[in-house]
Amino acid sequence: MDKKFMERALELAKKGEGHTNPNPMVGAVIVKDGRIIGEGYHERCGEGHAEVNAFKNCKEDTSGAEMYVTLEPCSHYGKTPPCADLIISKKIKKVYVGALDPNPLVAGRGVKKLRDAGIEVETEIMGDESRRLNEIFMKYIVKKEPFVLLKAAMTLDGKIATASGESKWISSKESRQDAHRLRNKYMAIMVGIGTVLFDDPLLTCRIEGGKNPVRIVVDSHLRIPLEAKILKDQDKAETIVAIAKAESLEKLRAIDNMGISVIKVPKKDNPEKVDIKELIRVLGSQGIDSVLVEGGSGILGSVVKEKLADKVKIYVAPKLLGGEKAKTPVGGSGILKLEEALCLEELEVERFGKDVALSGRVVKDCLQE
């Protein structure tokens, strides 16, 4: 086993970012006599899997070769035939697997099928790296609940705008480019009505070859203006408006006529407000595997208080604004006890221009030391 071949497979897998949802990102490398003779990755949902593309790109006889694949080969018929069967037919002698597939339709069956055919299989080769790469898939395929990333940009003293409300731009150009990469990666993006009223954003992905996320507006009383940019160009980027109640049935009909979905999810204990937790559940039932929560502070506050985030990413700009009335990223009523705080692990630090970005996975049961 040579780790460099699995590293190459992971590198290939990342090329599918934003295009495979709700499928995982997978890379595969075929090796013979210490040489790579074929490689491929899962390029788009519904199209050939990584193993299929690796064999397709191979120009040599694969008999007796080894394969490195970042995720367990599938063993069932879906939109494509089982990859395990293909590997067997190509007379591969050994397969190195990154992580086992948690999909109940696979879950070890792919490895078993290969072993039953006499193929040697070694698992957990850079398994942690493969699972991190597919953290969205790993959650959604098991729970059918979207993976939620809470994202914000703030100054060094924790402000997302000046006391007068000016916020463009807190973060650097490089940070904003990375934020567009996240929009490409995540299936949906969520903001509150305050962000729409104040900024009138498009919430589209502006990177070459990127895809636009489904745009979700949390708008308890349907205050969104009919001329808002987010309601236009539904053929390019879909919009969903989540409400608790409609103040105007006429506006509700107008939005419906624009081809925009409206989801009514009022809180049981406060029917004037959208139930964020129920909204996330409904989105998952509609096939949305991931949600990027961008703001404003009220929505982020709700996500934190309800402990809905799986991961947090904060861009910190080397600026100081001050001001008691200047908003911070996480608003709302807040958490009252430190023992209830949202805690992070597996912290990562990145640099984007002059900014520093901190990200980490949420610890569901955070015990304070």
mmCIF file of C-alpha atoms in Angstrom:
data_model
loop_
_atom_site.group_PDB
_atom_site.id
_atom_site.type_symbol
_atom_site.label_atom_id
_atom_site.label_comp_id
_atom_site.label_asym_id
_atom_site.label_seq_id
_atom_site.Cartn_x
_atom_site.Cartn_y
_atom_site.Cartn_z
ATOM 1 C CA MET A 1 0.000 0.000 0.000
ATOM 2 C CA ASP A 2 1.274 3.440 -0.961
ATOM 3 C CA LYS A 3 -0.492 6.336 0.749
ATOM 4 C CA LYS A 4 0.305 8.710 -2.106
ATOM 5 C CA PHE A 5 -2.209 6.927 -4.345
ATOM 6 C CA MET A 6 -5.034 7.468 -1.838
ATOM 7 C CA GLU A 7 -3.944 11.097 -1.509
ATOM 8 C CA ARG A 8 -4.315 11.367 -5.283
ATOM 9 C CA ALA A 9 -7.757 9.753 -5.108
ATOM 10 C CA LEU A 10 -8.854 12.303 -2.476
ATOM 11 C CA GLU A 11 -7.475 15.111 -4.630
ATOM 12 C CA LEU A 12 -9.561 13.845 -7.546
ATOM 13 C CA ALA A 13 -12.673 13.478 -5.373
ATOM 14 C CA LYS A 14 -12.588 17.179 -4.423
ATOM 15 C CA LYS A 15 -13.051 18.098 -8.090
ATOM 16 C CA GLY A 16 -16.696 17.009 -7.778
ATOM 17 C CA GLU A 17 -17.446 19.585 -5.082
ATOM 18 C CA GLY A 18 -20.844 21.176 -5.582
ATOM 19 C CA HIS A 19 -21.884 18.880 -8.429
ATOM 20 C CA THR A 20 -22.457 15.478 -6.822
ATOM 21 C CA ASN A 21 -25.070 16.368 -4.138
ATOM 22 C CA PRO A 22 -26.745 14.430 -2.659
ATOM 23 C CA ASN A 23 -24.165 11.834 -3.713
ATOM 24 C CA PRO A 24 -20.699 11.794 -2.145
ATOM 25 C CA MET A 25 -17.476 13.064 -3.672
ATOM 26 C CA VAL A 26 -15.391 10.019 -4.619
ATOM 27 C CA GLY A 27 -12.079 9.542 -6.355
ATOM 28 C CA ALA A 28 -10.499 6.334 -7.705
ATOM 29 C CA VAL A 29 -7.015 5.445 -8.900
ATOM 30 C CA ILE A 30 -5.916 2.222 -10.670
ATOM 31 C CA VAL A 31 -2.302 1.213 -10.035
ATOM 32 C CA LYS A 32 -0.174 -1.444 -11.760
ATOM 33 C CA ASP A 33 3.511 -2.066 -11.176
ATOM 34 C CA GLY A 34 3.680 1.103 -9.059
ATOM 35 C CA ARG A 35 2.234 3.253 -11.867
ATOM 36 C CA ILE A 36 -1.122 4.978 -12.145
ATOM 37 C CA ILE A 37 -2.764 3.541 -15.248
ATOM 38 C CA GLY A 38 -6.210 5.015 -14.771
ATOM 39 C CA GLU A 39 -7.996 7.530 -12.573
ATOM 40 C CA GLY A 40 -11.363 9.212 -12.287
ATOM 41 C CA TYR A 41 -13.849 10.854 -9.957
ATOM 42 C CA HIS A 42 -17.600 11.168 -9.556
ATOM 43 C CA GLU A 43 -18.201 14.269 -11.636
ATOM 44 C CA ARG A 44 -21.955 14.804 -11.395
ATOM 45 C CA CYS A 45 -24.977 13.262 -9.686
ATOM 46 C CA GLY A 46 -26.619 10.672 -11.937
ATOM 47 C CA GLU A 47 -23.501 10.128 -14.008
ATOM 48 C CA GLY A 48 -20.698 7.572 -13.794
ATOM 49 C CA HIS A 49 -19.151 6.848 -10.415
ATOM 50 C CA ALA A 50 -15.445 7.324 -9.747
ATOM 51 C CA GLU A 51 -14.611 3.672 -10.409
ATOM 52 C CA VAL A 52 -16.460 3.727 -13.735
ATOM 53 C CA ASN A 53 -14.588 6.819 -14.865
ATOM 54 C CA ALA A 54 -11.243 5.417 -13.719
ATOM 55 C CA PHE A 55 -11.729 2.307 -15.860
ATOM 56 C CA LYS A 56 -12.991 4.466 -18.734
ATOM 57 C CA ASN A 57 -9.801 6.517 -18.620
ATOM 58 C CA CYS A 58 -7.577 3.429 -18.391
ATOM 59 C CA LYS A 59 -5.764 2.374 -21.576
ATOM 60 C CA GLU A 60 -4.043 -0.741 -20.196
ATOM 61 C CA ASP A 61 -5.130 -4.211 -19.124
ATOM 62 C CA THR A 62 -6.322 -3.997 -15.499
ATOM 63 C CA SER A 63 -5.864 -7.693 -14.706
ATOM 64 C CA GLY A 64 -3.870 -7.973 -11.485
ATOM 65 C CA ALA A 65 -3.937 -4.228 -10.843
ATOM 66 C CA GLU A 66 -4.819 -2.533 -7.556
ATOM 67 C CA MET A 67 -7.448 0.138 -7.001
ATOM 68 C CA TYR A 68 -7.525 2.964 -4.476
ATOM 69 C CA VAL A 69 -11.009 4.391 -3.907
ATOM 70 C CA THR A 70 -11.944 6.981 -1.281
ATOM 71 C CA LEU A 71 -15.348 5.441 -0.467
ATOM 72 C CA GLU A 72 -16.596 1.863 -0.427
ATOM 73 C CA PRO A 73 -17.713 0.762 -3.925
ATOM 74 C CA CYS A 74 -21.485 0.474 -4.250
ATOM 75 C CA SER A 75 -23.065 -2.970 -4.436
ATOM 76 C CA HIS A 76 -26.601 -2.081 -5.525
ATOM 77 C CA TYR A 77 -28.366 -0.840 -8.634
ATOM 78 C CA GLY A 78 -29.206 2.856 -8.441
ATOM 79 C CA LYS A 79 -28.888 5.313 -11.302
ATOM 80 C CA THR A 80 -25.823 3.286 -12.321
ATOM 81 C CA PRO A 81 -24.882 -0.436 -12.031
ATOM 82 C CA PRO A 82 -22.914 -1.685 -8.986
ATOM 83 C CA CYS A 83 -19.277 -0.594 -9.033
ATOM 84 C CA ALA A 84 -18.280 -3.712 -7.070
ATOM 85 C CA ASP A 85 -19.435 -5.866 -9.997
ATOM 86 C CA LEU A 86 -17.391 -3.769 -12.424
ATOM 87 C CA ILE A 87 -14.255 -4.102 -10.282
ATOM 88 C CA ILE A 88 -14.704 -7.877 -10.202
ATOM 89 C CA SER A 89 -15.175 -8.061 -13.973
ATOM 90 C CA LYS A 90 -11.997 -6.044 -14.539
ATOM 91 C CA LYS A 91 -9.981 -8.598 -12.527
ATOM 92 C CA ILE A 92 -8.586 -6.161 -9.973
ATOM 93 C CA LYS A 93 -6.582 -8.143 -7.397
ATOM 94 C CA LYS A 94 -6.729 -5.741 -4.437
ATOM 95 C CA VAL A 95 -8.803 -2.724 -3.434
ATOM 96 C CA TYR A 96 -7.806 -0.090 -0.875
ATOM 97 C CA VAL A 97 -10.868 1.694 0.531
ATOM 98 C CA GLY A 98 -10.835 5.032 2.319
ATOM 99 C CA ALA A 99 -14.082 4.927 4.314
ATOM 100 C CA LEU A 100 -17.006 2.531 4.436
ATOM 101 C CA ASP A 101 -20.240 3.877 2.960
ATOM 102 C CA PRO A 102 -22.871 4.592 5.679
ATOM 103 C CA ASN A 103 -25.646 4.320 3.081
ATOM 104 C CA PRO A 104 -27.899 1.485 4.357
ATOM 105 C CA LEU A 105 -27.978 0.146 0.780
ATOM 106 C CA VAL A 106 -24.199 -0.325 0.871
ATOM 107 C CA ALA A 107 -22.903 -0.367 4.487
ATOM 108 C CA GLY A 108 -20.210 -3.028 4.074
ATOM 109 C CA ARG A 109 -21.941 -4.970 1.312
ATOM 110 C CA GLY A 110 -19.602 -3.616 -1.350
ATOM 111 C CA VAL A 111 -16.529 -4.801 0.550
ATOM 112 C CA LYS A 112 -18.166 -8.189 1.227
ATOM 113 C CA LYS A 113 -19.011 -8.681 -2.446
ATOM 114 C CA LEU A 114 -15.401 -7.984 -3.427
ATOM 115 C CA ARG A 115 -14.008 -10.332 -0.797
ATOM 116 C CA ASP A 116 -16.477 -13.073 -1.740
ATOM 117 C CA ALA A 117 -15.112 -12.784 -5.295
ATOM 118 C CA GLY A 118 -11.601 -13.426 -4.012
ATOM 119 C CA ILE A 119 -10.417 -9.803 -4.139
ATOM 120 C CA GLU A 120 -8.304 -8.650 -1.213
ATOM 121 C CA VAL A 121 -9.719 -5.517 0.428
ATOM 122 C CA GLU A 122 -8.056 -3.187 2.917
ATOM 123 C CA THR A 123 -10.224 -0.492 4.522
ATOM 124 C CA GLU A 124 -9.696 2.714 6.508
ATOM 125 C CA ILE A 125 -6.887 4.013 4.323
ATOM 126 C CA MET A 126 -7.065 7.733 5.184
ATOM 127 C CA GLY A 127 -10.623 7.057 6.303
ATOM 128 C CA ASP A 128 -10.868 10.176 8.481
ATOM 129 C CA GLU A 129 -9.902 12.366 5.530
ATOM 130 C CA SER A 130 -12.536 10.709 3.346
ATOM 131 C CA ARG A 131 -15.234 11.177 5.986
ATOM 132 C CA ARG A 132 -14.335 14.841 6.466
ATOM 133 C CA LEU A 133 -14.479 15.385 2.721
ATOM 134 C CA ASN A 134 -17.991 13.917 2.671
ATOM 135 C CA GLU A 135 -19.319 15.251 5.975
ATOM 136 C CA ILE A 136 -22.505 16.414 4.235
ATOM 137 C CA PHE A 137 -23.198 13.005 2.710
ATOM 138 C CA MET A 138 -22.251 11.144 5.891
ATOM 139 C CA LYS A 139 -25.012 12.900 7.836
ATOM 140 C CA TYR A 140 -27.729 13.171 5.210
ATOM 141 C CA ILE A 141 -27.631 9.595 3.925
ATOM 142 C CA VAL A 142 -28.251 8.267 7.452
ATOM 143 C CA LYS A 143 -30.538 10.871 9.061
ATOM 144 C CA LYS A 144 -32.120 12.511 5.993
ATOM 145 C CA GLU A 145 -31.431 15.834 7.727
ATOM 146 C CA PRO A 146 -29.397 18.603 6.059
ATOM 147 C CA PHE A 147 -25.847 19.283 7.178
ATOM 148 C CA VAL A 148 -25.921 22.865 8.500
ATOM 149 C CA LEU A 149 -22.999 25.287 8.286
ATOM 150 C CA LEU A 150 -23.250 28.580 10.160
ATOM 151 C CA LYS A 151 -21.127 31.212 8.388
ATOM 152 C CA ALA A 152 -20.357 34.801 9.338
ATOM 153 C CA ALA A 153 -17.775 37.523 8.816
ATOM 154 C CA MET A 154 -16.844 39.880 11.627
ATOM 155 C CA THR A 155 -14.214 42.299 12.866
ATOM 156 C CA LEU A 156 -11.642 41.450 15.509
ATOM 157 C CA ASP A 157 -13.947 42.936 18.136
ATOM 158 C CA GLY A 158 -16.868 40.817 16.983
ATOM 159 C CA LYS A 159 -18.912 43.252 14.879
ATOM 160 C CA ILE A 160 -20.674 42.489 11.587
ATOM 161 C CA ALA A 161 -21.484 46.150 10.848
ATOM 162 C CA THR A 162 -20.885 49.628 12.176
ATOM 163 C CA ALA A 163 -23.330 51.252 14.592
ATOM 164 C CA SER A 164 -24.964 52.908 11.549
ATOM 165 C CA GLY A 165 -25.421 49.534 9.823
ATOM 166 C CA GLU A 166 -22.616 49.761 7.233
ATOM 167 C CA SER A 167 -21.210 46.321 6.489
ATOM 168 C CA LYS A 168 -19.687 46.364 2.970
ATOM 169 C CA TRP A 169 -17.154 45.131 3.280
ATOM 170 C CA ILE A 170 -16.123 43.724 6.636
ATOM 171 C CA SER A 171 -14.254 40.815 5.050
ATOM 172 C CA SER A 172 -11.577 40.735 2.364
ATOM 173 C CA LYS A 173 -12.100 39.956 -1.305
ATOM 174 C CA GLU A 174 -10.400 36.607 -0.752
ATOM 175 C CA SER A 175 -12.802 35.737 2.079
ATOM 176 C CA ARG A 176 -15.771 36.605 -0.096
ATOM 177 C CA GLN A 177 -14.406 34.367 -2.852
ATOM 178 C CA ASP A 178 -14.220 31.488 -0.410
ATOM 179 C CA ALA A 179 -17.810 32.223 0.665
ATOM 180 C CA HIS A 180 -18.872 31.775 -2.973
ATOM 181 C CA ARG A 181 -17.081 28.419 -2.972
ATOM 182 C CA LEU A 182 -19.300 27.440 -0.054
ATOM 183 C CA ARG A 183 -22.372 28.555 -1.994
ATOM 184 C CA ASN A 184 -21.286 26.196 -4.748
ATOM 185 C CA LYS A 185 -20.719 23.332 -2.280
ATOM 186 C CA TYR A 186 -23.932 23.626 -0.265
ATOM 187 C CA MET A 187 -27.293 22.789 -1.807
ATOM 188 C CA ALA A 188 -29.131 25.671 -0.119
ATOM 189 C CA ILE A 189 -28.381 29.046 1.425
ATOM 190 C CA MET A 190 -30.534 30.576 4.174
ATOM 191 C CA VAL A 191 -30.993 34.189 5.263
ATOM 192 C CA GLY A 192 -33.543 36.139 7.275
ATOM 193 C CA ILE A 193 -35.927 38.735 5.892
ATOM 194 C CA GLY A 194 -33.864 41.494 7.522
ATOM 195 C CA THR A 195 -30.939 40.687 5.235
ATOM 196 C CA VAL A 196 -33.224 40.790 2.186
ATOM 197 C CA LEU A 197 -34.794 44.126 3.187
ATOM 198 C CA PHE A 198 -31.454 45.763 4.036
ATOM 199 C CA ASP A 199 -29.105 44.348 1.367
ATOM 200 C CA ASP A 200 -31.443 43.045 -1.392
ATOM 201 C CA PRO A 201 -28.939 40.250 -2.185
ATOM 202 C CA LEU A 202 -28.945 37.814 -5.089
ATOM 203 C CA LEU A 203 -27.415 34.977 -3.025
ATOM 204 C CA THR A 204 -26.059 33.332 -6.170
ATOM 205 C CA CYS A 205 -22.688 31.666 -6.696
ATOM 206 C CA ARG A 206 -20.280 33.832 -8.628
ATOM 207 C CA ILE A 207 -17.400 31.509 -9.397
ATOM 208 C CA GLU A 208 -16.643 30.037 -12.791
ATOM 209 C CA GLY A 209 -18.417 26.730 -13.293
ATOM 210 C CA GLY A 210 -20.233 27.037 -9.961
ATOM 211 C CA LYS A 211 -23.876 26.235 -9.329
ATOM 212 C CA ASN A 212 -26.419 28.412 -7.573
ATOM 213 C CA PRO A 213 -27.803 27.157 -4.266
ATOM 214 C CA VAL A 214 -31.516 27.042 -3.476
ATOM 215 C CA ARG A 215 -32.210 30.386 -1.790
ATOM 216 C CA ILE A 216 -34.236 30.209 1.424
ATOM 217 C CA VAL A 217 -35.694 33.303 3.079
ATOM 218 C CA VAL A 218 -37.034 33.069 6.616
ATOM 219 C CA ASP A 219 -39.835 35.631 6.540
ATOM 220 C CA SER A 220 -42.338 35.047 9.356
ATOM 221 C CA HIS A 221 -44.947 37.578 8.157
ATOM 222 C CA LEU A 222 -44.233 37.549 4.403
ATOM 223 C CA ARG A 223 -42.739 41.038 4.302
ATOM 224 C CA ILE A 224 -40.537 40.340 1.278
ATOM 225 C CA PRO A 225 -40.995 42.955 -1.501
ATOM 226 C CA LEU A 226 -42.222 41.510 -4.792
ATOM 227 C CA GLU A 227 -39.415 43.355 -6.575
ATOM 228 C CA ALA A 228 -36.663 41.754 -4.419
ATOM 229 C CA LYS A 229 -33.779 40.373 -6.481
ATOM 230 C CA ILE A 230 -34.045 37.016 -4.744
ATOM 231 C CA LEU A 231 -37.512 36.501 -6.275
ATOM 232 C CA LYS A 232 -36.239 36.923 -9.828
ATOM 233 C CA ASP A 233 -34.586 34.503 -12.260
ATOM 234 C CA GLN A 234 -36.092 31.334 -10.786
ATOM 235 C CA ASP A 235 -34.844 29.428 -13.814
ATOM 236 C CA LYS A 236 -31.285 30.183 -12.656
ATOM 237 C CA ALA A 237 -31.692 29.963 -8.882
ATOM 238 C CA GLU A 238 -34.704 28.589 -7.014
ATOM 239 C CA THR A 239 -36.147 30.459 -4.030
ATOM 240 C CA ILE A 240 -38.148 29.148 -1.077
ATOM 241 C CA VAL A 241 -39.862 31.514 1.366
ATOM 242 C CA ALA A 242 -40.561 30.148 4.857
ATOM 243 C CA ILE A 243 -43.393 31.881 6.711
ATOM 244 C CA ALA A 244 -45.346 31.602 9.945
ATOM 245 C CA LYS A 245 -48.353 33.479 8.587
ATOM 246 C CA ALA A 246 -49.205 35.555 5.526
ATOM 247 C CA GLU A 247 -50.264 39.134 6.272
ATOM 248 C CA SER A 248 -51.477 39.484 2.670
ATOM 249 C CA LEU A 249 -53.157 36.695 0.723
ATOM 250 C CA GLU A 250 -52.779 38.817 -2.393
ATOM 251 C CA LYS A 251 -48.991 38.866 -1.967
ATOM 252 C CA LEU A 252 -49.020 35.136 -1.275
ATOM 253 C CA ARG A 253 -50.812 34.523 -4.571
ATOM 254 C CA ALA A 254 -48.433 36.857 -6.407
ATOM 255 C CA ILE A 255 -45.401 34.987 -5.078
ATOM 256 C CA ASP A 256 -46.989 31.673 -5.986
ATOM 257 C CA ASN A 257 -47.581 32.965 -9.531
ATOM 258 C CA MET A 258 -43.860 33.750 -9.754
ATOM 259 C CA GLY A 259 -43.131 30.041 -9.307
ATOM 260 C CA ILE A 260 -41.745 30.442 -5.793
ATOM 261 C CA SER A 261 -42.389 27.828 -3.113
ATOM 262 C CA VAL A 262 -43.797 29.018 0.203
ATOM 263 C CA ILE A 263 -43.434 26.783 3.267
ATOM 264 C CA LYS A 264 -45.597 27.532 6.298
ATOM 265 C CA VAL A 265 -43.834 26.377 9.473
ATOM 266 C CA PRO A 266 -45.056 28.340 12.524
ATOM 267 C CA LYS A 267 -43.743 27.580 15.987
ATOM 268 C CA LYS A 268 -46.202 25.687 18.156
ATOM 269 C CA ASP A 269 -45.524 27.913 21.165
ATOM 270 C CA ASN A 270 -45.287 31.117 19.109
ATOM 271 C CA PRO A 271 -47.285 30.986 15.832
ATOM 272 C CA GLU A 272 -45.958 34.429 14.890
ATOM 273 C CA LYS A 273 -42.473 33.029 14.294
ATOM 274 C CA VAL A 274 -41.003 30.483 11.878
ATOM 275 C CA ASP A 275 -39.909 27.248 13.518
ATOM 276 C CA ILE A 276 -36.321 26.965 12.250
ATOM 277 C CA LYS A 277 -35.916 23.411 13.504
ATOM 278 C CA GLU A 278 -39.042 22.247 11.669
ATOM 279 C CA LEU A 279 -37.982 24.167 8.566
ATOM 280 C CA ILE A 280 -34.639 22.329 8.495
ATOM 281 C CA ARG A 281 -36.500 19.012 8.829
ATOM 282 C CA VAL A 282 -38.863 19.887 5.960
ATOM 283 C CA LEU A 283 -35.956 20.905 3.734
ATOM 284 C CA GLY A 284 -34.341 17.525 4.351
ATOM 285 C CA SER A 285 -37.555 15.739 3.396
ATOM 286 C CA GLN A 286 -37.492 17.678 0.124
ATOM 287 C CA GLY A 287 -34.047 16.334 -0.777
ATOM 288 C CA ILE A 288 -31.911 19.262 0.368
ATOM 289 C CA ASP A 289 -28.818 17.714 1.913
ATOM 290 C CA SER A 290 -27.039 20.843 3.140
ATOM 291 C CA VAL A 291 -27.807 24.401 4.234
ATOM 292 C CA LEU A 292 -25.386 27.323 4.442
ATOM 293 C CA VAL A 293 -26.795 29.796 6.989
ATOM 294 C CA GLU A 294 -25.401 33.241 6.130
ATOM 295 C CA GLY A 295 -27.414 35.625 8.291
ATOM 296 C CA GLY A 296 -28.444 37.957 9.651
ATOM 297 C CA SER A 297 -27.743 37.824 13.331
ATOM 298 C CA GLY A 298 -31.319 36.849 14.237
ATOM 299 C CA ILE A 299 -31.268 33.697 12.097
ATOM 300 C CA LEU A 300 -27.801 32.776 13.310
ATOM 301 C CA GLY A 301 -29.023 33.275 16.862
ATOM 302 C CA SER A 302 -31.927 30.901 16.295
ATOM 303 C CA VAL A 303 -29.656 28.265 14.755
ATOM 304 C CA VAL A 304 -27.280 28.488 17.724
ATOM 305 C CA LYS A 305 -30.024 28.408 20.351
ATOM 306 C CA GLU A 306 -31.729 25.418 18.716
ATOM 307 C CA LYS A 307 -28.319 23.702 18.305
ATOM 308 C CA LEU A 308 -28.972 23.054 14.610
ATOM 309 C CA ALA A 309 -25.460 23.791 13.323
ATOM 310 C CA ASP A 310 -23.113 20.930 12.482
ATOM 311 C CA LYS A 311 -20.226 23.227 11.669
ATOM 312 C CA VAL A 312 -19.277 26.886 12.071
ATOM 313 C CA LYS A 313 -17.022 29.058 9.919
ATOM 314 C CA ILE A 314 -16.184 32.615 10.945
ATOM 315 C CA TYR A 315 -14.060 35.010 8.878
ATOM 316 C CA VAL A 316 -12.290 37.513 11.145
ATOM 317 C CA ALA A 317 -11.046 40.784 9.667
ATOM 318 C CA PRO A 318 -8.210 42.710 11.389
ATOM 319 C CA LYS A 319 -10.441 45.704 12.102
ATOM 320 C CA LEU A 320 -11.978 47.281 15.202
ATOM 321 C CA LEU A 321 -15.354 49.056 15.071
ATOM 322 C CA GLY A 322 -16.607 49.296 18.637
ATOM 323 C CA GLY A 323 -20.041 50.549 19.536
ATOM 324 C CA GLU A 324 -22.596 49.022 21.881
ATOM 325 C CA LYS A 325 -25.251 49.182 19.166
ATOM 326 C CA ALA A 326 -23.070 47.634 16.452
ATOM 327 C CA LYS A 327 -24.397 44.148 15.709
ATOM 328 C CA THR A 328 -22.562 40.931 16.476
ATOM 329 C CA PRO A 329 -22.854 37.760 14.324
ATOM 330 C CA VAL A 330 -25.136 35.813 16.666
ATOM 331 C CA GLY A 331 -28.193 37.728 17.827
ATOM 332 C CA GLY A 332 -31.476 36.725 19.393
ATOM 333 C CA SER A 333 -32.013 36.202 23.099
ATOM 334 C CA GLY A 334 -28.835 34.151 23.402
ATOM 335 C CA ILE A 335 -27.826 31.263 25.613
ATOM 336 C CA LEU A 336 -28.154 32.020 29.329
ATOM 337 C CA LYS A 337 -25.741 29.478 30.823
ATOM 338 C CA LEU A 338 -22.172 28.733 29.802
ATOM 339 C CA GLU A 339 -22.864 25.029 30.100
ATOM 340 C CA GLU A 340 -25.353 25.430 27.228
ATOM 341 C CA ALA A 341 -22.821 27.092 24.916
ATOM 342 C CA LEU A 342 -22.172 25.753 21.448
ATOM 343 C CA CYS A 343 -18.663 24.307 21.491
ATOM 344 C CA LEU A 344 -16.407 23.413 18.570
ATOM 345 C CA GLU A 345 -13.757 20.783 17.968
ATOM 346 C CA GLU A 346 -11.364 19.919 15.131
ATOM 347 C CA LEU A 347 -10.607 23.623 14.709
ATOM 348 C CA GLU A 348 -9.023 24.700 11.435
ATOM 349 C CA VAL A 349 -7.360 28.025 10.683
ATOM 350 C CA GLU A 350 -7.102 29.468 7.164
ATOM 351 C CA ARG A 351 -5.838 32.749 5.750
ATOM 352 C CA PHE A 352 -7.778 34.692 3.120
ATOM 353 C CA GLY A 353 -5.945 37.889 2.262
ATOM 354 C CA LYS A 354 -5.581 39.753 5.552
ATOM 355 C CA ASP A 355 -8.423 37.798 7.165
ATOM 356 C CA VAL A 356 -8.243 34.710 9.326
ATOM 357 C CA ALA A 357 -11.008 32.101 9.052
ATOM 358 C CA LEU A 358 -11.774 29.773 11.939
ATOM 359 C CA SER A 359 -13.911 26.697 11.417
ATOM 360 C CA GLY A 360 -14.822 23.686 13.494
ATOM 361 C CA ARG A 361 -17.364 20.951 14.029
ATOM 362 C CA VAL A 362 -20.025 21.466 16.657
ATOM 363 C CA VAL A 363 -19.815 19.256 19.729
ATOM 364 C CA LYS A 364 -23.383 18.202 20.442
ATOM 365 C CA ASP A 365 -22.724 17.550 24.129
ATOM 366 C CA CYS A 366 -20.343 20.234 25.293
ATOM 367 C CA LEU A 367 -19.006 19.665 28.801
ATOM 368 C CA GLN A 368 -17.271 22.713 30.228
ATOM 369 C CA GLU A 369 -14.013 22.066 32.036
#
